[in-house]
Coordinates of C-alpha atoms in Angstrom, one line a residue:
M174 CA -3.0 16.7 -31.9
D175 CA -5.8 19.2 -32.1
A176 CA -9.2 19.1 -30.2
N177 CA -10.9 17.0 -32.9
E178 CA -8.2 14.3 -32.9
F179 CA -8.0 14.4 -29.1
R180 CA -11.7 13.7 -29.0
R181 CA -11.3 10.7 -31.3
R182 CA -8.3 9.3 -29.5
G183 CA -9.8 10.0 -26.2
H184 CA -12.8 7.9 -27.1
E185 CA -10.5 5.1 -28.2
A186 CA -8.5 5.4 -24.9
V187 CA -11.6 5.1 -22.8
E188 CA -12.7 2.1 -24.8
R189 CA -9.3 0.5 -24.4
I190 CA -9.3 1.2 -20.7
A191 CA -12.9 -0.3 -20.3
R192 CA -11.9 -3.4 -22.4
Y193 CA -8.7 -3.8 -20.2
Y194 CA -10.8 -4.0 -17.1
E195 CA -13.3 -6.3 -18.8
D196 CA -10.5 -8.6 -19.8
L197 CA -9.0 -8.5 -16.3
S198 CA -12.4 -9.4 -14.8
A199 CA -12.5 -12.6 -16.7
Q200 CA -9.1 -13.8 -15.8
G201 CA -9.0 -17.0 -13.8
L202 CA -12.7 -17.8 -14.5
S203 CA -13.8 -20.8 -16.5
P204 CA -15.6 -20.1 -18.8
P205 CA -14.7 -16.5 -19.2
A206 CA -17.4 -14.4 -17.6
L207 CA -17.5 -11.4 -19.9
R208 CA -16.0 -12.3 -23.3
A209 CA -16.2 -15.3 -25.7
P210 CA -13.4 -17.9 -25.0
D211 CA -11.9 -17.5 -28.4
D212 CA -11.7 -13.7 -27.9
Q213 CA -10.4 -13.9 -24.4
P214 CA -6.9 -12.7 -24.0
V215 CA -4.7 -14.2 -21.3
I216 CA -3.3 -11.3 -19.1
P217 CA -0.5 -12.4 -16.8
V218 CA -0.7 -10.8 -13.4
L219 CA 3.1 -10.8 -13.1
S220 CA 5.0 -9.5 -16.1
Q221 CA 7.0 -12.1 -17.8
V222 CA 9.7 -9.9 -19.4
K223 CA 13.4 -10.0 -18.6
P224 CA 15.4 -7.0 -17.4
G225 CA 16.4 -4.7 -20.3
Y226 CA 13.6 -6.0 -22.6
L227 CA 12.5 -2.6 -23.8
A228 CA 15.5 -0.8 -25.0
P229 CA 16.1 -3.0 -28.1
H230 CA 12.6 -2.1 -29.3
L231 CA 12.9 1.7 -29.0
P232 CA 15.2 4.1 -30.7
P233 CA 18.0 5.6 -28.7
H234 CA 16.9 9.2 -29.4
A235 CA 13.6 11.1 -29.3
P236 CA 12.0 11.5 -32.8
E237 CA 12.9 14.7 -34.6
S238 CA 9.6 14.6 -36.5
P239 CA 6.0 14.1 -35.2
E240 CA 4.8 10.5 -35.3
P241 CA 1.2 9.3 -36.0
W242 CA -0.8 8.3 -33.0
D243 CA -1.6 5.0 -34.5
S244 CA 2.2 4.2 -34.4
I245 CA 2.4 5.3 -30.8
Q246 CA -0.7 3.2 -29.8
N247 CA 0.8 0.2 -31.6
D248 CA 4.0 0.5 -29.6
L249 CA 2.0 0.9 -26.4
E250 CA 0.2 -2.4 -27.1
T251 CA 3.3 -4.3 -28.4
F252 CA 6.0 -3.1 -26.1
I253 CA 4.6 -1.5 -22.9
F254 CA 1.7 -3.8 -22.1
P255 CA 3.9 -6.9 -21.8
G256 CA 6.1 -5.0 -19.3
I257 CA 3.1 -4.3 -17.0
T258 CA 2.5 -6.2 -13.8
S259 CA -1.2 -6.0 -13.6
W260 CA -2.0 -4.8 -10.0
Q261 CA -5.7 -4.7 -10.8
H262 CA -5.7 -8.4 -11.8
P263 CA -8.2 -10.5 -9.7
Q264 CA -5.3 -12.8 -8.8
F265 CA -2.9 -10.1 -7.6
H266 CA -2.5 -10.9 -3.9
A267 CA 1.0 -9.7 -3.4
F268 CA 2.2 -6.7 -1.2
F269 CA -1.1 -4.8 -0.6
P270 CA -3.8 -3.9 -3.1
A271 CA -3.6 -0.7 -5.2
N272 CA -7.3 -0.2 -5.9
S273 CA -8.5 1.5 -9.0
S274 CA -12.0 2.3 -10.1
F275 CA -13.7 4.1 -13.0
P276 CA -14.7 7.0 -10.9
G277 CA -11.1 7.4 -9.8
I278 CA -9.9 7.3 -13.4
L279 CA -12.4 9.9 -14.3
G280 CA -11.1 12.1 -11.5
E281 CA -7.6 11.7 -12.9
M282 CA -8.8 12.7 -16.3
Y283 CA -10.4 15.9 -15.0
S284 CA -7.4 16.6 -12.9
A285 CA -5.2 16.3 -16.0
M286 CA -7.6 18.6 -17.8
F287 CA -7.2 21.4 -15.2
S288 CA -3.5 20.8 -14.8
S289 CA -3.0 23.4 -12.1
I290 CA -0.2 23.4 -9.7
G291 CA -2.1 23.9 -6.5
F292 CA 0.6 25.0 -4.1
N293 CA -1.5 27.8 -2.5
W294 CA -5.2 28.8 -2.3
Q295 CA -4.8 31.4 -5.0
T296 CA -3.6 29.0 -7.6
S297 CA -6.9 27.2 -7.6
P298 CA -9.2 27.8 -4.6
A299 CA -11.2 24.6 -5.4
Y300 CA -8.0 22.4 -5.0
T301 CA -7.6 23.6 -1.4
E302 CA -11.2 23.8 -0.3
L303 CA -12.4 20.5 -1.8
E304 CA -9.4 18.8 -0.1
Q305 CA -10.3 20.1 3.3
I306 CA -13.9 18.9 2.8
V307 CA -12.9 15.5 1.6
C308 CA -10.4 15.1 4.5
N309 CA -13.2 15.9 7.0
W310 CA -15.6 13.5 5.2
V311 CA -13.0 10.7 5.3
A312 CA -12.0 11.5 8.9
K313 CA -15.7 11.2 10.1
A314 CA -16.2 8.1 7.9
I315 CA -13.3 6.2 9.6
G316 CA -14.1 7.5 13.2
L317 CA -11.1 9.8 13.8
D318 CA -11.3 12.1 16.8
D319 CA -12.9 15.5 16.1
A320 CA -9.6 17.1 17.0
F321 CA -8.3 16.1 13.6
L322 CA -11.1 17.9 11.7
W323 CA -11.0 21.2 9.9
S324 CA -13.1 23.6 11.8
N325 CA -13.3 27.4 12.4
D326 CA -12.0 27.1 16.0
G327 CA -10.1 23.9 15.9
E328 CA -6.3 23.4 15.7
G329 CA -6.2 20.3 13.6
G330 CA -6.8 19.5 10.0
G331 CA -6.1 17.1 7.1
V332 CA -4.1 17.0 3.9
I333 CA -3.8 14.5 1.1
Q334 CA -0.2 13.4 0.7
G335 CA 1.0 11.3 -2.2
S336 CA 1.9 8.3 0.0
A337 CA 2.0 7.2 3.6
S338 CA 5.8 7.4 3.3
E339 CA 5.5 11.1 2.6
S340 CA 3.2 11.4 5.6
I341 CA 5.7 9.8 7.9
A342 CA 8.5 12.0 6.6
V343 CA 6.5 15.1 7.2
A344 CA 5.5 13.9 10.7
I345 CA 9.1 13.3 11.6
I346 CA 10.2 16.7 10.4
A347 CA 7.4 18.4 12.4
A348 CA 8.3 16.3 15.5
R349 CA 11.9 17.3 15.2
Q350 CA 11.0 21.0 14.9
R351 CA 8.7 20.7 18.0
M352 CA 11.5 19.1 20.1
I353 CA 14.1 21.6 19.0
D354 CA 11.9 24.5 19.8
S355 CA 11.1 23.1 23.3
L356 CA 14.8 22.4 24.2
R357 CA 17.0 24.9 22.4
K358 CA 18.8 27.4 24.6
D359 CA 18.5 30.2 22.1
E360 CA 17.4 31.0 18.4
T361 CA 20.8 30.3 16.9
D362 CA 21.5 27.5 14.4
D363 CA 24.1 26.1 16.7
A364 CA 21.5 25.7 19.5
A365 CA 19.2 23.9 17.2
M366 CA 21.9 21.6 15.9
D367 CA 22.9 20.7 19.4
V368 CA 19.5 19.4 20.1
A369 CA 19.1 17.8 16.7
S370 CA 22.3 15.8 17.0
R371 CA 20.9 13.9 20.0
L372 CA 17.4 13.2 18.7
V373 CA 16.3 9.6 18.3
A374 CA 13.1 8.2 16.7
Y375 CA 11.5 4.8 17.3
G376 CA 9.7 2.2 15.4
S377 CA 9.7 -1.6 15.6
T378 CA 11.4 -4.4 13.6
Q379 CA 8.0 -4.6 11.8
T380 CA 7.6 -0.9 11.1
H381 CA 7.6 0.1 7.4
S382 CA 11.0 1.1 6.1
A383 CA 9.5 4.6 5.4
T384 CA 10.2 5.5 9.0
L385 CA 13.8 4.7 8.6
K386 CA 14.0 6.6 5.4
G387 CA 12.2 9.6 7.0
T388 CA 14.9 9.7 9.8
M389 CA 17.5 9.6 7.1
I390 CA 16.0 12.6 5.4
A391 CA 15.7 14.4 8.7
G392 CA 19.2 13.5 9.8
V393 CA 18.3 11.9 13.1
R394 CA 18.8 8.5 14.7
F395 CA 16.4 5.7 14.3
R396 CA 16.0 2.7 16.6
A397 CA 14.0 -0.3 15.6
L398 CA 12.6 -1.9 18.8
E399 CA 11.8 -5.6 19.0
A400 CA 8.3 -6.5 18.3
D401 CA 6.4 -9.0 20.4
P402 CA 7.6 -12.5 19.2
V403 CA 4.0 -13.8 18.9
T404 CA 1.8 -10.9 17.7
F405 CA 4.7 -8.9 16.0
A406 CA 3.2 -5.8 17.6
L407 CA 5.2 -3.0 19.3
K408 CA 4.3 -2.8 23.0
G409 CA 4.1 0.4 25.1
D410 CA 6.4 -1.1 27.7
T411 CA 9.0 -1.8 25.1
L412 CA 9.0 1.8 24.1
K413 CA 9.1 3.0 27.7
A414 CA 12.2 0.9 28.4
A415 CA 13.9 2.2 25.2
I416 CA 13.2 5.8 26.1
E417 CA 14.7 5.4 29.5
E418 CA 17.8 3.7 28.0
D419 CA 18.3 6.5 25.6
L420 CA 17.7 9.3 28.2
A421 CA 20.4 7.7 30.3
Q422 CA 22.7 8.0 27.2
N423 CA 22.0 11.7 26.9
L424 CA 19.9 11.2 23.8
I425 CA 16.5 12.9 23.2
P426 CA 13.7 10.7 22.2
F427 CA 11.2 12.8 20.1
Y428 CA 9.2 10.5 17.7
V429 CA 7.6 7.1 17.4
T430 CA 5.7 5.4 14.5
G431 CA 2.8 3.2 15.7
T432 CA 1.4 0.9 13.1
I433 CA -2.2 -0.3 12.5
G434 CA -1.7 -3.2 10.1
T435 CA 2.1 -3.9 9.5
T436 CA 3.2 -4.9 6.0
S437 CA 4.5 -8.3 6.9
S438 CA 1.6 -9.7 8.9
G439 CA -1.0 -7.0 9.5
A440 CA 0.0 -6.7 13.2
V441 CA -1.5 -3.8 15.2
D442 CA 0.8 -2.0 17.6
D443 CA -0.3 -1.2 21.2
V444 CA -1.1 2.5 20.3
S445 CA -2.7 3.1 23.7
G446 CA 0.5 1.9 25.5
I447 CA 2.7 3.8 23.1
V448 CA 0.8 7.0 23.7
K449 CA 1.2 6.5 27.4
A450 CA 5.0 5.9 27.2
A451 CA 5.5 8.8 24.8
A452 CA 3.4 11.4 26.7
A453 CA 5.8 11.8 29.6
H454 CA 8.6 12.9 27.3
N455 CA 6.8 14.9 24.6
L456 CA 7.3 12.4 21.8
W457 CA 5.3 12.9 18.7
V458 CA 3.2 9.8 18.1
N459 CA 2.4 9.2 14.4
V460 CA 0.1 6.3 13.4
D461 CA 0.7 4.7 10.1
A462 CA -2.5 2.8 9.0
A463 CA -1.5 2.8 5.3
W464 CA -3.4 -0.4 4.5
A465 CA -5.6 -1.3 7.5
G466 CA -7.0 2.2 7.8
A467 CA -9.5 1.6 5.0
A468 CA -11.2 -1.0 7.1
L469 CA -12.0 1.7 9.7
I470 CA -14.9 2.8 7.5
C471 CA -16.6 -0.3 8.8
P472 CA -17.8 0.4 12.4
E473 CA -17.1 -3.2 13.6
Y474 CA -13.3 -2.5 13.1
R475 CA -13.2 0.8 15.0
E476 CA -11.6 -1.0 18.0
L477 CA -8.4 -0.7 16.0
L478 CA -8.4 3.0 16.7
A479 CA -7.9 2.5 20.5
G480 CA -5.5 5.2 21.7
C481 CA -5.6 7.1 18.4
D482 CA -7.6 9.9 20.0
R483 CA -4.3 11.0 21.7
V484 CA -1.8 10.8 18.9
D485 CA -0.3 13.7 17.0
S486 CA -0.9 12.5 13.5
F487 CA -2.6 9.7 11.5
S488 CA -2.5 8.6 7.9
F489 CA -3.7 5.9 5.6
N490 CA -3.8 5.2 1.9
M491 CA -7.1 5.5 0.1
H492 CA -5.2 4.2 -3.0
K493 CA -4.6 0.8 -1.4
W494 CA -8.0 -0.5 -0.4
L495 CA -10.5 2.1 -0.9
L496 CA -11.1 2.3 -4.7
T497 CA -9.1 5.5 -5.2
N498 CA -6.4 5.5 -7.8
F499 CA -2.8 6.1 -6.7
D500 CA -1.8 8.5 -5.3
C501 CA -4.1 9.5 -2.5
S502 CA -2.9 9.3 1.2
P503 CA -4.9 11.5 3.6
M504 CA -3.0 12.6 6.7
W505 CA -4.4 14.4 9.7
V506 CA -2.6 16.4 12.4
R507 CA -3.7 17.5 15.8
S508 CA -1.9 20.8 15.5
K509 CA -1.5 22.3 12.0
K510 CA 0.6 25.1 13.5
Q511 CA 3.3 22.6 14.6
L512 CA 3.3 21.1 11.1
T513 CA 3.5 24.3 9.2
K514 CA 6.1 25.8 11.5
A515 CA 8.5 23.1 10.4
L516 CA 7.7 23.3 6.7
S517 CA 6.7 26.9 5.9
V518 CA 8.9 28.8 3.5
T519 CA 7.5 31.9 1.8
P520 CA 9.7 33.7 -0.7
I521 CA 8.5 37.0 -2.0
Y522 CA 7.2 35.6 -5.3
L523 CA 4.7 33.4 -3.5
R524 CA 3.2 36.1 -1.3
N525 CA -0.3 37.2 -1.9
A526 CA -3.2 38.9 -0.1
A527 CA -5.2 35.8 0.4
S528 CA -2.3 34.0 2.1
E529 CA -1.2 37.1 4.2
N530 CA -4.6 37.6 5.8
G531 CA -4.4 34.2 7.5
L532 CA -7.9 33.1 6.5
I533 CA -7.0 30.4 4.1
T534 CA -4.7 27.4 4.0
D535 CA -1.6 27.0 1.7
Y536 CA -1.0 23.3 1.3
R537 CA 2.5 23.9 0.2
D538 CA 3.3 24.3 3.9
W539 CA 2.0 20.8 4.6
Q540 CA 4.3 18.8 2.4
L541 CA 7.9 18.4 1.1
P542 CA 7.4 19.6 -2.6
L543 CA 6.0 23.0 -3.6
G544 CA 3.6 21.8 -6.3
R545 CA 0.7 19.5 -5.8
R546 CA -1.9 17.5 -7.7
F547 CA -5.7 17.7 -7.4
R548 CA -5.9 14.4 -5.5
A549 CA -9.1 15.4 -3.7
L550 CA -11.1 15.3 -7.0
K551 CA -10.8 11.5 -7.6
A552 CA -11.5 10.8 -3.8
W553 CA -14.6 13.0 -4.0
F554 CA -15.8 11.2 -7.1
V555 CA -15.2 7.8 -5.4
L556 CA -16.9 8.7 -2.2
R557 CA -20.0 10.1 -4.0
T558 CA -20.2 7.2 -6.6
Y559 CA -19.9 4.4 -4.1
G560 CA -21.2 6.0 -0.9
L561 CA -20.0 4.7 2.4
Q562 CA -22.3 1.7 2.1
G563 CA -20.6 0.6 -1.1
L564 CA -17.1 1.2 0.3
R565 CA -18.0 -0.9 3.4
S566 CA -19.3 -3.7 1.2
H567 CA -16.0 -3.6 -0.7
I568 CA -14.0 -4.0 2.5
R569 CA -16.2 -6.7 3.9
K570 CA -16.1 -8.7 0.8
H571 CA -12.3 -9.1 0.9
I572 CA -12.3 -9.9 4.7
S573 CA -14.9 -12.6 4.0
Q574 CA -12.8 -14.0 1.2
C575 CA -9.7 -14.2 3.4
Q576 CA -11.8 -15.9 6.0
K577 CA -12.6 -18.6 3.5
F578 CA -9.0 -19.0 2.6
E579 CA -8.1 -19.1 6.2
A580 CA -10.6 -22.0 6.6
F581 CA -9.0 -23.8 3.6
L582 CA -5.6 -23.5 5.3
E583 CA -7.0 -24.8 8.6
A584 CA -8.7 -27.7 6.8
H585 CA -5.4 -28.8 5.3
S586 CA -3.3 -28.5 8.5
D587 CA -1.1 -31.4 7.3
L588 CA 0.0 -29.3 4.3
F589 CA 0.0 -25.7 5.7
R590 CA 1.0 -24.0 8.8
I591 CA -0.5 -20.6 9.5
V592 CA 2.4 -18.4 10.6
T593 CA 0.3 -15.4 11.9
A594 CA -3.4 -15.3 12.4
R595 CA -5.5 -13.6 9.8
S596 CA -5.6 -9.8 10.1
L597 CA -8.5 -8.5 8.1
S598 CA -7.8 -9.6 4.6
L599 CA -4.2 -10.7 5.1
I600 CA -2.8 -14.0 6.2
T601 CA 0.6 -15.6 6.3
F602 CA 1.4 -19.3 5.9
A603 CA 4.2 -21.8 5.3
I604 CA 4.4 -25.2 3.7
I605 CA 4.9 -28.2 6.0
P606 CA 7.7 -30.4 4.6
P607 CA 6.9 -34.1 4.1
E608 CA 8.3 -36.6 6.5
S609 CA 12.0 -37.3 6.3
C610 CA 12.5 -34.2 4.1
T611 CA 15.9 -32.8 4.6
I612 CA 15.4 -29.4 3.1
S613 CA 13.9 -26.8 5.5
A614 CA 10.4 -25.6 5.6
N615 CA 11.7 -22.1 4.7
E616 CA 13.4 -23.6 1.5
L617 CA 10.3 -25.5 0.6
T618 CA 8.0 -22.6 1.1
S619 CA 10.2 -20.4 -1.0
A620 CA 10.3 -23.0 -3.8
V621 CA 6.5 -23.3 -3.8
L622 CA 6.1 -19.6 -3.9
D623 CA 8.5 -19.3 -6.8
G624 CA 6.7 -22.1 -8.7
I625 CA 3.4 -20.3 -8.3
N626 CA 4.6 -16.9 -9.3
S627 CA 6.5 -18.3 -12.3
T628 CA 3.2 -19.1 -14.0
G629 CA 2.4 -15.4 -14.2
E630 CA -1.2 -16.2 -13.4
I631 CA -1.2 -15.4 -9.7
F632 CA 1.1 -13.2 -7.7
L633 CA 1.9 -13.6 -4.1
S634 CA 4.7 -12.1 -2.0
H635 CA 6.7 -13.3 1.0
T636 CA 8.1 -12.1 4.2
M637 CA 10.3 -13.2 7.2
L638 CA 8.5 -13.4 10.6
G639 CA 11.1 -14.2 13.1
Q640 CA 13.0 -17.2 11.6
N641 CA 10.0 -18.2 9.5
Y642 CA 9.8 -17.6 5.7
A643 CA 6.1 -17.1 5.1
I644 CA 3.9 -16.6 2.0
R645 CA 1.6 -13.6 2.3
M646 CA -1.9 -13.8 0.9
A647 CA -3.3 -10.2 0.7
I648 CA -6.8 -10.1 -0.8
G649 CA -8.1 -6.7 -1.8
G650 CA -8.5 -6.4 -5.6
A651 CA -11.6 -4.6 -6.8
L652 CA -12.1 -7.4 -9.4
T653 CA -11.4 -10.4 -7.1
T654 CA -14.6 -12.5 -6.7
D655 CA -15.4 -15.3 -4.4
E656 CA -14.9 -17.6 -7.3
H657 CA -11.3 -16.6 -7.6
I658 CA -10.8 -17.6 -3.9
N659 CA -13.0 -20.6 -3.7
Q660 CA -10.7 -23.6 -3.1
K661 CA -13.4 -26.2 -3.9
E662 CA -13.9 -25.3 -7.5
A663 CA -11.5 -27.2 -9.6
N664 CA -10.9 -24.5 -12.2
T665 CA -11.1 -21.3 -10.1
A666 CA -8.9 -21.9 -7.1
P667 CA -6.0 -19.4 -6.8
F668 CA -3.9 -22.4 -6.0
R669 CA -4.4 -25.8 -4.4
F670 CA -2.0 -28.2 -2.9
Q671 CA -2.2 -32.0 -2.6
K672 CA 0.6 -34.0 -0.9
S673 CA 0.7 -37.7 -1.9
Q674 CA 2.7 -40.7 -0.8
N675 CA 4.6 -42.6 -3.6
I676 CA 4.7 -46.4 -3.8
S677 CA 8.2 -46.5 -2.3
H678 CA 7.1 -44.7 0.9
T679 CA 10.5 -42.9 0.8
D680 CA 9.7 -40.4 -1.9
R681 CA 7.1 -37.7 -1.3
T682 CA 5.4 -35.4 -3.8
L683 CA 3.9 -32.0 -3.5
N684 CA 1.5 -31.4 -6.4
V685 CA 0.7 -27.8 -6.9
T686 CA -2.3 -26.9 -9.2
H687 CA -2.8 -23.3 -10.1
D688 CA -5.8 -22.3 -12.2
G689 CA -6.0 -25.6 -14.0
T690 CA -2.2 -25.6 -14.6
S691 CA -0.3 -28.3 -12.6
F692 CA 3.3 -28.6 -11.7
I693 CA 4.9 -31.0 -9.3
L694 CA 7.6 -30.5 -6.8
E695 CA 9.2 -33.9 -6.4
L696 CA 11.1 -34.4 -3.3
N697 CA 13.6 -37.2 -4.0
A698 CA 14.8 -39.7 -1.5
N699 CA 17.9 -37.7 -0.8
F700 CA 15.9 -34.5 -1.1
D701 CA 18.8 -32.8 -2.8
E702 CA 16.8 -31.6 -5.8
L703 CA 13.5 -30.0 -6.4
D704 CA 12.4 -31.1 -9.9
T705 CA 9.5 -29.3 -11.5
D706 CA 7.9 -29.3 -14.9
L707 CA 8.8 -25.6 -14.9
G708 CA 12.4 -26.6 -15.2
N709 CA 14.9 -28.5 -13.0
T710 CA 16.1 -26.5 -10.1
T711 CA 18.6 -27.8 -7.5
A712 CA 18.3 -26.6 -4.0
A713 CA 21.7 -24.9 -4.3
E714 CA 20.4 -22.8 -7.1

C-alpha cells in the first residue's frame, strides 16, 4: 500500500468509522434519528456469535502473496463486525463505560503516524513534555492536591499508564521498595528478602481484583478486609484492627488500596480513616478512582476527595467516562523518587546526556514495560475540543439519567428492590419475586438479566453484594440520550417490567418488554420452570 492508496483507504476508513457511530446513535430510537428506517442497520450491543465462530472462516496460515484491500475490508465487515460487542452502543450499561470520541480517535491516528517508542525524553521530547502538561491539567481539573503536580521545586508528578490495574501494580511495587528500604538491616538481597517475605497489603472484599493481581506480581501477601455490610465501603477502623492483628503475627503491613467508586456498587471507601490508620505504620495509601474519578471534574463531587490530600498515589481512567479512547489512565504520586527508585533500570544502551543530567523525566522508570505509547496526545485533543465545561456536561448528563432510572425503580417498588443506593451514574437492583414464588429472588433476578441480555439489544451486568444477586445499571455512554433511559416512552425504554395476576390467582407472570420486543417469564403454580418465548429453560438449567 503506497501513499496514494493509503490516502484513498484512509478516507474510506474515516467514512466507515463515522457511519458506524451514526448507526450506533440511532439504535433503540424509533423512528431512527439519523438514517432512513429502511437503511438503518440493527447493531446488537452484545455480540451474538458462539465461541470458536471465527476460525472456520479464516485460513489456518497467513497468506504467502499480498491480498487486495477490498478483500480484507470485506472480511472485516463479514467476519469481524459480528464478533464485536459494541461498547459505544447507547444501550451498553454493563461493567463501566469505555468512552470514545472523534477527537480521541484522531489522537490515536496521529499517534500511529508518529509510531515512536517513547521510553525516554530523547526518543521524542514531545511525548514526555506533553504528558507532564496534560497530567497537570487533569490534576487541577479534578481538584487534586498541589503536591501531585509537576513543578520545578515539587516532589510529585503524574504519568499516564495503560490502565488503573497497571497503576495499582506500580504503586504496590513502589510501596514494597519503600518499606524494604526502611527496615532492611543491610544492603544485601537476603536482608531485602527477609523484609519482603513478611509484607502484607490490604484491600476490601469490594476492592478491584487488580490489587490481588498486583500483590501476586510483587510476591507479597494480600488480605481482603470485610467492607461495611450496608455501604460496602472499607472503614478506617477495620484497617486499623487488621494492621494490629498482623503486627502481632510478626507481619509487616505496607500498602492499602482505597477505592472511590467500587466496581460492584460504586461504594466510596473511608479514605480519611484509611489514611489515619496507615500513617502510624508507614503504609502506602493508593486511591483507585478508576471510574468515579472522572466525576471529580464537576466541583459538586469534590467531597469524594476527602482524605486524598494525604495519600501517596491516585489514579483514574480517562478512558472510562471522560471521552478519551482506551487506553489512558493518569496516575499521580506524591514522591516520584520513591516510585522511580523501585522501577529504574538503566542499561548502558539507554544512557544519554539528557537523562544523565537529571533535568528531564524518563517515563520508562514510571511503569512496568520499557516502551510506551503517545497517550497524552488523544487526552490533549479531548481536553481542548470539549473544554472542561463540555466534559462536565457529559458527566452530569449521565448522573441525571441514572437519577431518572432510580426514580423509575422507586415508583415500581412492588417489582424492584434497590440493593445499593445510586452512586453517581451506577445503581444496583433486584427483582422481587411474586407471592408464593418458590424460586429465590437471586434466581429470578438472574433469569431476568439473562433474558434481557439474550436479545442483544441491551447489555447489563451483575454482581453479588453480600448474599444478594443484583443487576448493575451503569450509565455512561457518549451516545446514550435521555430517550434511551426514559421509561415512560413505549418504544424507547431500555427495559420495562410489568407484573400481572392471572385469572387463577395462583400463577404469576412477569412480562419483560425491551425496546419494543416482549418476552414473558411465566412462573407456574409449582414454579419449577421458567418458560420464555426465548426458549424453555428450567430452573435447574
